[in-house]
XYZ file of N, CA and C in Angstrom:
627
model
N 1.432 192.703 -3.570
C 2.433 193.485 -2.831
C 3.821 192.976 -3.189
N 4.758 193.881 -3.269
C 6.117 193.561 -3.726
C 7.139 193.945 -2.657
N 8.004 192.990 -2.316
C 9.129 193.234 -1.409
C 10.397 193.191 -2.242
N 11.193 194.251 -2.139
C 12.363 194.351 -3.022
C 13.616 194.752 -2.254
N 14.688 194.008 -2.486
C 16.026 194.410 -2.046
C 16.718 195.012 -3.259
N 17.093 196.272 -3.149
C 17.657 196.979 -4.300
C 19.114 197.345 -4.029
N 20.027 196.572 -4.632
C 21.470 196.847 -4.525
C 21.926 196.963 -3.070
N 21.518 195.999 -2.240
C 21.845 196.085 -0.820
C 23.220 195.479 -0.550
N 23.926 196.075 0.399
C 25.264 195.630 0.786
C 25.355 195.616 2.305
N 26.198 194.706 2.822
C 26.350 194.624 4.271
C 27.746 194.147 4.632
N 28.318 194.812 5.633
C 29.535 194.335 6.267
C 29.478 194.764 7.720
N 30.288 194.134 8.559
C 30.303 194.442 9.976
C 31.614 195.120 10.337
N 31.469 196.303 10.968
C 32.633 197.127 11.311
C 33.445 197.390 10.045
N 34.749 197.135 10.103
C 35.603 197.378 8.942
C 36.017 196.079 8.249
N 35.246 195.035 8.490
C 35.553 193.757 7.873
C 35.214 193.792 6.384
N 35.610 192.737 5.669
C 35.290 192.643 4.247
C 33.782 192.587 4.058
N 33.327 193.011 2.889
C 31.902 192.973 2.584
C 31.409 191.533 2.655
N 30.290 191.331 3.362
C 29.660 190.011 3.389
C 28.979 189.742 2.045
N 28.323 190.761 1.534
C 27.804 190.747 0.167
C 27.616 192.202 -0.262
N 27.527 192.405 -1.567
C 27.449 193.772 -2.060
C 26.572 193.840 -3.305
N 25.687 194.863 -3.329
C 24.796 195.140 -4.461
C 23.938 193.931 -4.819
N 23.413 193.285 -3.793
C 22.499 192.155 -4.008
C 21.095 192.689 -4.252
N 20.442 192.174 -5.268
C 19.098 192.619 -5.619
C 18.184 191.423 -5.844
N 16.982 191.506 -5.326
C 15.974 190.468 -5.544
C 14.608 191.061 -5.249
N 13.589 190.504 -5.868
C 12.219 190.971 -5.645
C 11.306 189.778 -5.437
N 10.308 189.976 -4.570
C 9.370 188.920 -4.215
C 7.963 189.490 -4.205
N 7.001 188.659 -4.549
C 5.601 189.084 -4.544
C 4.785 188.209 -3.603
N 3.753 188.795 -3.015
C 2.840 188.011 -2.202
C 2.225 186.920 -3.076
N 2.019 185.774 -2.468
C 1.488 184.626 -3.188
C 2.537 183.674 -3.700
N 3.811 184.104 -3.704
C 4.904 183.255 -4.182
C 5.642 182.618 -3.007
N 6.199 181.436 -3.240
C 7.064 180.778 -2.270
C 8.419 180.580 -2.934
N 9.417 181.304 -2.447
C 10.738 181.342 -3.076
C 11.760 180.683 -2.150
N 12.611 179.834 -2.713
C 13.672 179.206 -1.951
C 14.977 179.969 -2.094
N 15.770 180.011 -1.032
C 17.072 180.675 -1.044
C 18.132 179.668 -0.607
N 19.047 179.361 -1.502
C 20.101 178.387 -1.253
C 21.464 179.055 -1.200
N 22.417 178.388 -0.563
C 23.786 178.891 -0.518
C 24.527 178.250 0.631
N 25.850 178.174 0.554
C 26.634 177.541 1.617
C 26.589 178.354 2.910
N 26.888 177.691 4.012
C 26.935 178.378 5.302
C 27.956 179.516 5.253
N 27.586 180.652 5.853
C 28.492 181.781 5.932
C 28.492 182.704 4.740
N 27.639 182.442 3.746
C 27.655 183.288 2.544
C 26.831 184.556 2.698
N 26.034 184.667 3.775
C 25.282 185.893 4.009
C 23.777 185.763 3.897
N 23.258 184.562 3.757
C 21.813 184.383 3.586
C 21.033 184.942 4.775
N 21.452 184.597 5.982
C 20.714 185.039 7.163
C 20.759 186.557 7.310
N 21.908 187.139 7.038
C 22.009 188.604 7.110
C 21.118 189.254 6.061
N 21.083 188.695 4.874
C 20.198 189.204 3.821
C 18.740 189.156 4.284
N 18.358 188.082 4.951
C 16.995 187.973 5.468
C 16.722 189.034 6.537
N 17.699 189.303 7.371
C 17.535 190.332 8.402
C 17.320 191.706 7.770
N 17.987 191.972 6.658
C 17.769 193.233 5.947
C 16.348 193.288 5.379
N 15.911 192.180 4.783
C 14.573 192.140 4.193
C 13.483 192.389 5.235
N 13.718 191.898 6.457
C 12.726 192.041 7.513
C 12.883 193.330 8.312
N 13.938 194.095 8.035
C 14.141 195.352 8.732
C 14.821 195.228 10.083
N 15.382 194.070 10.387
C 16.092 193.906 11.656
C 17.455 194.592 11.626
N 18.103 194.614 10.481
C 19.386 195.291 10.313
C 19.254 196.351 9.222
N 20.097 197.361 9.283
C 20.113 198.405 8.263
C 21.108 198.054 7.159
N 20.798 198.437 5.947
C 21.712 198.240 4.821
C 22.860 199.243 4.913
N 24.071 198.816 4.600
C 25.181 199.749 4.480
C 25.144 200.475 3.141
N 24.574 199.817 2.159
C 24.320 200.418 0.844
C 22.994 199.858 0.355
N 22.340 200.599 -0.532
C 21.097 200.130 -1.109
C 19.907 200.317 -0.179
N 18.776 199.687 -0.522
C 17.554 199.865 0.252
C 16.625 198.668 0.075
N 15.764 198.490 1.067
C 14.707 197.487 1.011
C 13.378 198.224 0.962
N 12.535 197.863 -0.007
C 11.282 198.562 -0.227
C 10.108 197.598 -0.198
N 9.010 198.058 0.357
C 7.761 197.318 0.358
C 6.744 198.138 -0.420
N 6.390 197.648 -1.586
C 5.537 198.411 -2.511
C 6.087 199.814 -2.751
N 7.394 199.904 -2.917
C 8.028 201.172 -3.266
C 8.319 202.086 -2.097
N 7.951 201.707 -0.882
C 8.186 202.543 0.305
C 9.104 201.803 1.270
N 9.785 202.551 2.128
C 10.649 201.925 3.120
C 9.809 201.120 4.113
N 10.428 200.133 4.724
C 9.711 199.278 5.662
C 9.231 200.082 6.875
N 8.031 199.789 7.365
C 7.560 200.487 8.572
C 8.416 200.119 9.771
N 8.617 201.082 10.655
C 9.458 200.857 11.830
C 8.651 200.835 13.126
N 7.347 201.033 13.031
C 6.494 200.984 14.217
C 5.268 200.141 13.909
N 4.620 199.671 14.969
C 3.456 198.822 14.787
C 3.860 197.424 14.329
N 2.875 196.636 13.945
C 3.140 195.275 13.506
C 3.865 195.297 12.165
N 4.930 194.512 12.055
C 5.723 194.500 10.821
C 5.152 193.501 9.826
N 4.863 193.930 8.612
C 4.276 193.021 7.621
C 5.255 191.997 7.080
N 6.568 192.179 7.323
C 7.575 191.199 6.936
C 8.087 190.543 8.215
N 7.773 189.273 8.386
C 8.122 188.555 9.606
C 9.229 187.538 9.313
N 10.194 187.463 10.217
C 11.340 186.574 10.064
C 11.374 185.567 11.204
N 11.476 184.282 10.841
C 11.663 183.216 11.820
C 13.125 182.795 11.798
N 13.806 182.930 12.928
C 15.222 182.612 13.027
C 15.434 181.114 13.237
N 16.628 180.660 12.912
C 16.976 179.263 13.128
C 17.030 178.931 14.614
N 17.472 179.888 15.446
C 17.625 179.663 16.875
C 16.590 180.503 17.627
N 15.468 179.919 18.019
C 14.369 180.700 18.600
C 14.703 181.351 19.933
N 15.653 180.778 20.681
C 15.991 181.362 21.975
C 16.552 182.769 21.838
N 17.049 183.108 20.637
C 17.573 184.452 20.399
C 16.482 185.435 19.979
N 15.277 184.931 19.774
C 14.200 185.767 19.242
C 13.098 186.038 20.260
N 13.314 185.609 21.508
C 12.288 185.810 22.534
C 12.882 186.549 23.718
N 12.013 187.201 24.460
C 12.420 187.893 25.676
C 12.445 186.879 26.819
N 13.617 186.594 27.402
C 13.693 185.571 28.459
C 12.948 185.958 29.722
N 12.548 187.224 29.842
C 11.834 187.689 31.035
C 10.318 187.607 30.864
N 9.872 187.160 29.689
C 8.444 186.997 29.434
C 8.085 185.518 29.447
N 6.927 185.206 29.975
C 6.428 183.848 29.854
C 5.917 183.614 28.428
N 5.776 182.337 28.083
C 5.440 181.985 26.709
C 4.129 182.606 26.255
N 3.159 182.727 27.145
C 1.876 183.323 26.770
C 2.019 184.761 26.319
N 2.900 185.506 26.979
C 3.139 186.896 26.577
C 3.918 186.957 25.270
N 4.845 186.032 25.081
C 5.644 186.009 23.852
C 4.764 185.762 22.635
N 3.911 184.760 22.724
C 3.128 184.362 21.560
C 2.076 185.406 21.190
N 1.643 186.198 22.161
C 0.605 187.206 21.893
C 1.185 188.615 21.808
N 2.470 188.713 21.528
C 3.132 190.021 21.481
C 2.521 190.928 20.416
N 2.217 190.383 19.239
C 1.672 191.211 18.165
C 0.220 190.949 17.856
N -0.274 189.772 18.258
C -1.676 189.420 18.047
C -1.972 188.206 18.921
N -3.216 187.764 18.944
C -3.573 186.613 19.763
C -3.954 185.442 18.858
N -3.045 184.477 18.675
C -3.348 183.336 17.809
C -4.587 182.575 18.295
N -5.395 182.102 17.348
C -6.606 181.384 17.732
C -6.291 179.924 18.067
N -7.290 179.264 18.609
C -7.118 177.881 19.063
C -6.759 176.948 17.909
N -7.339 177.202 16.741
C -7.078 176.332 15.590
C -5.604 176.378 15.191
N -5.009 177.575 15.221
C -3.602 177.690 14.864
C -2.718 177.009 15.909
N -3.046 177.214 17.171
C -2.272 176.553 18.232
C -2.332 175.035 18.073
N -3.517 174.528 17.752
C -3.654 173.081 17.570
C -2.867 172.593 16.359
N -2.910 173.337 15.258
C -2.228 172.904 14.042
C -0.712 172.898 14.210
N -0.195 173.763 15.093
C 1.234 173.791 15.389
C 1.583 172.922 16.600
N 0.583 172.220 17.122
C 0.760 171.300 18.256
C 1.355 172.008 19.467
N 0.837 173.197 19.735
C 1.265 173.968 20.903
C 0.380 173.606 22.082
N 0.970 173.059 23.115
C 0.224 172.679 24.300
C -0.048 173.909 25.153
N -1.240 173.978 25.691
C -1.639 175.178 26.430
C -0.814 175.366 27.700
N -0.323 174.275 28.290
C 0.471 174.431 29.511
C 1.805 175.116 29.240
N 2.281 175.081 27.978
C 3.526 175.773 27.642
C 3.404 177.267 27.891
N 2.191 177.800 27.714
C 2.003 179.247 27.771
C 2.257 179.821 29.157
N 2.285 178.962 30.160
C 2.529 179.413 31.537
C 3.999 179.285 31.933
N 4.834 178.842 30.992
C 6.227 178.569 31.308
C 7.152 179.677 30.808
N 8.348 179.735 31.392
C 9.393 180.635 30.930
C 10.102 180.000 29.735
N 10.715 180.803 28.861
C 11.433 180.239 27.717
C 12.474 179.182 28.114
N 13.137 179.378 29.239
C 14.159 178.426 29.678
C 13.576 177.071 30.054
N 12.266 177.011 30.232
C 11.601 175.758 30.591
C 11.071 175.011 29.376
N 11.306 175.550 28.171
C 10.824 174.946 26.940
C 11.998 174.502 26.080
N 11.783 173.490 25.274
C 12.815 173.043 24.343
C 12.907 174.001 23.159
N 13.959 173.865 22.346
C 14.094 174.699 21.164
C 12.944 174.501 20.197
N 12.507 173.257 20.032
C 11.390 172.995 19.134
C 10.088 173.597 19.617
N 9.855 173.559 20.932
C 8.647 174.159 21.498
C 8.674 175.674 21.341
N 9.831 176.277 21.614
C 9.966 177.723 21.435
C 9.747 178.129 19.985
N 10.265 177.306 19.064
C 10.129 177.654 17.650
C 8.667 177.666 17.217
N 7.890 176.742 17.724
C 6.466 176.722 17.376
C 5.768 177.993 17.868
N 6.163 178.464 19.056
C 5.609 179.725 19.568
C 5.981 180.894 18.661
N 7.246 180.918 18.203
C 7.701 182.004 17.335
C 6.961 181.988 15.995
N 6.702 180.795 15.486
C 5.979 180.684 14.221
C 4.551 181.203 14.382
N 3.882 180.782 15.449
C 2.519 181.262 15.691
C 2.494 182.780 15.848
N 3.469 183.318 16.570
C 3.545 184.768 16.782
C 3.659 185.521 15.466
N 4.337 184.917 14.480
C 4.597 185.607 13.208
C 3.481 185.460 12.187
N 2.477 184.641 12.481
C 1.450 184.350 11.482
C 0.178 185.165 11.675
N 0.327 186.394 12.110
C -0.829 187.285 12.219
C -1.416 187.570 10.840
N -2.709 187.915 10.775
C -3.312 188.243 9.485
C -2.626 189.395 8.757
N -1.915 190.262 9.497
C -1.232 191.400 8.869
C 0.078 191.016 8.189
N 0.550 189.792 8.403
C 1.813 189.367 7.801
C 1.634 189.191 6.298
N 2.437 189.904 5.527
C 2.357 189.808 4.074
C 3.512 188.986 3.511
N 4.658 188.985 4.194
C 5.800 188.158 3.791
C 6.327 187.424 5.024
N 6.561 186.126 4.861
C 7.010 185.259 5.943
C 8.348 184.675 5.511
N 9.411 185.006 6.262
C 10.760 184.543 5.924
C 11.161 183.471 6.924
N 11.449 182.275 6.425
C 11.792 181.140 7.273
C 13.256 180.790 7.067
N 14.081 181.109 8.063
C 15.519 180.860 7.969
C 15.855 179.575 8.717
N 15.869 178.445 7.998
C 16.157 177.141 8.609
C 15.280 176.928 9.841
N 13.989 177.202 9.705
C 13.146 177.299 10.900
C 12.772 175.963 11.522
N 12.919 174.844 10.812
C 12.488 173.564 11.382
C 13.634 172.561 11.549
N 14.864 173.029 11.485
C 15.987 172.086 11.532
C 16.094 171.352 12.863
N 15.551 171.923 13.954
C 15.667 171.264 15.258
C 14.530 170.286 15.535
N 13.620 170.113 14.551
C 12.449 169.268 14.744
C 12.583 167.948 13.992
N 11.864 166.935 14.467
C 11.866 165.660 13.770
C 11.083 165.785 12.458
N 11.264 164.812 11.571
C 10.719 164.902 10.217
C 9.198 164.999 10.208
N 8.524 164.263 11.064
C 7.061 164.284 11.081
C 6.553 165.650 11.528
N 7.165 166.197 12.577
C 6.753 167.522 13.059
C 7.065 168.592 12.018
N 8.216 168.488 11.367
C 8.537 169.431 10.295
C 7.444 169.441 9.240
N 7.025 168.260 8.800
C 6.015 168.168 7.743
C 4.703 168.811 8.177
N 4.294 168.586 9.421
C 3.040 169.168 9.916
C 3.115 170.688 9.977
N 4.243 171.197 10.467
C 4.392 172.649 10.571
C 4.419 173.294 9.191
N 5.170 172.697 8.262
C 5.208 173.268 6.919
C 3.831 173.240 6.275
N 3.046 172.188 6.507
C 1.702 172.132 5.934
C 0.845 173.258 6.480
N 0.928 173.509 7.781
C 0.163 174.601 8.381
C 0.547 175.948 7.779
N 1.863 176.204 7.706
C 2.335 177.487 7.194
C 1.972 177.654 5.719
N 2.170 176.620 4.926
C 1.871 176.705 3.501
C 0.384 176.885 3.250
N -0.458 176.209 4.023
C -1.904 176.373 3.857
C -2.329 177.799 4.187
N -1.772 178.356 5.259
C -2.092 179.740 5.615
C -1.595 180.714 4.543
N -0.385 180.473 4.059
C 0.167 181.349 3.017
C -0.714 181.339 1.782
N -1.194 180.177 1.406
C -2.038 180.082 0.218
C -3.380 180.759 0.432
N -3.985 180.543 1.593
C -5.309 181.113 1.839
C -5.271 182.627 1.975
N -4.138 183.167 2.448
C -4.022 184.613 2.659
C -3.290 185.329 1.531
N -2.711 184.572 0.595
C -1.900 185.206 -0.439
C -0.599 185.750 0.102
N -0.069 185.118 1.120
C 1.155 185.583 1.782
C 2.381 185.138 0.990
N 3.378 185.988 0.871
C 4.629 185.616 0.225
C 5.549 184.924 1.208
N 6.346 183.961 0.715
C 7.264 183.237 1.588
C 8.646 183.168 0.972
N 9.665 183.338 1.811
C 11.053 183.112 1.436
C 11.583 182.029 2.362
N 12.011 180.910 1.782
C 12.425 179.743 2.557
C 13.926 179.543 2.395
N 14.669 179.688 3.495
C 16.110 179.467 3.501
C 16.363 178.083 4.077
N 17.047 177.227 3.330
C 17.289 175.874 3.812
C 18.438 175.245 3.045
N 19.136 174.329 3.736
C 20.131 173.494 3.060
C 19.494 172.217 2.517
N 18.219 172.041 2.803
C 17.496 170.846 2.375
C 16.935 171.087 0.974
N 17.665 170.652 -0.035
C 17.232 170.897 -1.408
C 15.913 170.178 -1.724
N 15.699 169.023 -1.104
C 14.446 168.306 -1.329
C 13.260 169.143 -0.860
N 13.387 169.762 0.320
C 12.326 170.625 0.833
C 12.105 171.810 -0.098
N 13.184 172.467 -0.497
C 13.082 173.626 -1.385
C 12.369 173.255 -2.681
N 12.789 172.160 -3.290
C 12.188 171.760 -4.572
C 10.722 171.374 -4.409
N 10.358 170.868 -3.242
C 8.997 170.389 -3.043
C 8.011 171.521 -2.788
N 8.426 172.575 -2.087
C 7.444 173.586 -1.687
C 7.597 174.924 -2.393
N 8.718 175.147 -3.084
C 8.970 176.474 -3.655
C 8.659 176.522 -5.153
N 8.190 177.671 -5.593
C 7.893 177.878 -7.011
C 9.082 178.470 -7.756
N 10.061 178.975 -7.008
C 11.253 179.576 -7.615
C 12.401 179.434 -6.635
N 13.613 179.250 -7.143
C 14.784 179.060 -6.289
C 15.865 180.062 -6.671
N 16.465 180.693 -5.663
C 17.554 181.645 -5.843
C 18.814 181.065 -5.216
N 19.908 181.096 -5.943
C 21.218 180.771 -5.381
C 21.837 182.078 -4.903
N 22.024 182.203 -3.587
C 22.476 183.481 -3.045
C 23.832 183.901 -3.589
N 24.648 182.949 -3.978
C 25.963 183.289 -4.528
C 25.837 184.087 -5.822
N 24.711 183.952 -6.514
C 24.497 184.724 -7.734
C 24.055 186.150 -7.432
N 23.649 186.399 -6.182
C 23.244 187.745 -5.783
C 24.355 188.514 -5.086
N 25.282 187.787 -4.467
C 26.144 188.367 -3.450
C 26.932 189.591 -3.895
N 27.318 189.655 -5.142
C 28.057 190.830 -5.606
C 27.447 191.393 -6.886
N 26.121 191.359 -6.920
C 25.409 192.008 -8.015
C 25.590 191.342 -9.360
N 25.972 190.068 -9.346
C 26.203 189.410 -10.638
C 24.897 189.088 -11.348
N 23.818 188.926 -10.558
C 22.565 188.529 -11.168
C 21.420 189.087 -10.331
N 20.609 189.942 -10.883
C 19.470 190.499 -10.193
C 18.246 189.641 -10.503
N 17.628 189.104 -9.478
C 16.490 188.210 -9.659
C 15.208 188.994 -9.485
N 14.329 188.894 -10.467
C 13.032 189.548 -10.400
C 11.955 188.517 -10.124
N 10.813 188.995 -9.628
C 9.712 188.092 -9.344
C 9.070 187.638 -10.637
């Protein structure tokens, strides 16, 4: 399966273009790193890829078709700040099972304590909420998993465990991954290909899978 951003552009209101005519393609089974300085548009680009925002120009295609807008989304995005990605009026158990019901093995591998599921988001730490968001996004229907600085609020040992879980699942399912991080060591260690977003931002370089 192929996920493609074709000449996509984005700006907010009448402000200057954040990026313009950016193109990149990704295939299931690949783990691609995305690098670039803060504020260059990486997170917005990820939102376009996942269908959270609309392109002002260009299009995002999944196997040549537009992204589905109903049902479970095959392109899942994990945000850096999990509190912005959950419904504060839902308890954690409802949040984690919004699209599917994660099994016990996955909960254990992400070190999710069962008592968390009875709590409100405001009663959980950012790291605890992030683990719930990761589990929620790892349904069998997920074909592309986009991680936007998803473990920056966690300690190094927990980061390593979570990445091992996600990478093992991606490999066993043939899931594609896009990893956004300022941690070049992490990118070099887990990714098979690296994109510098500054080379995409104004169509200077189209990256193919």
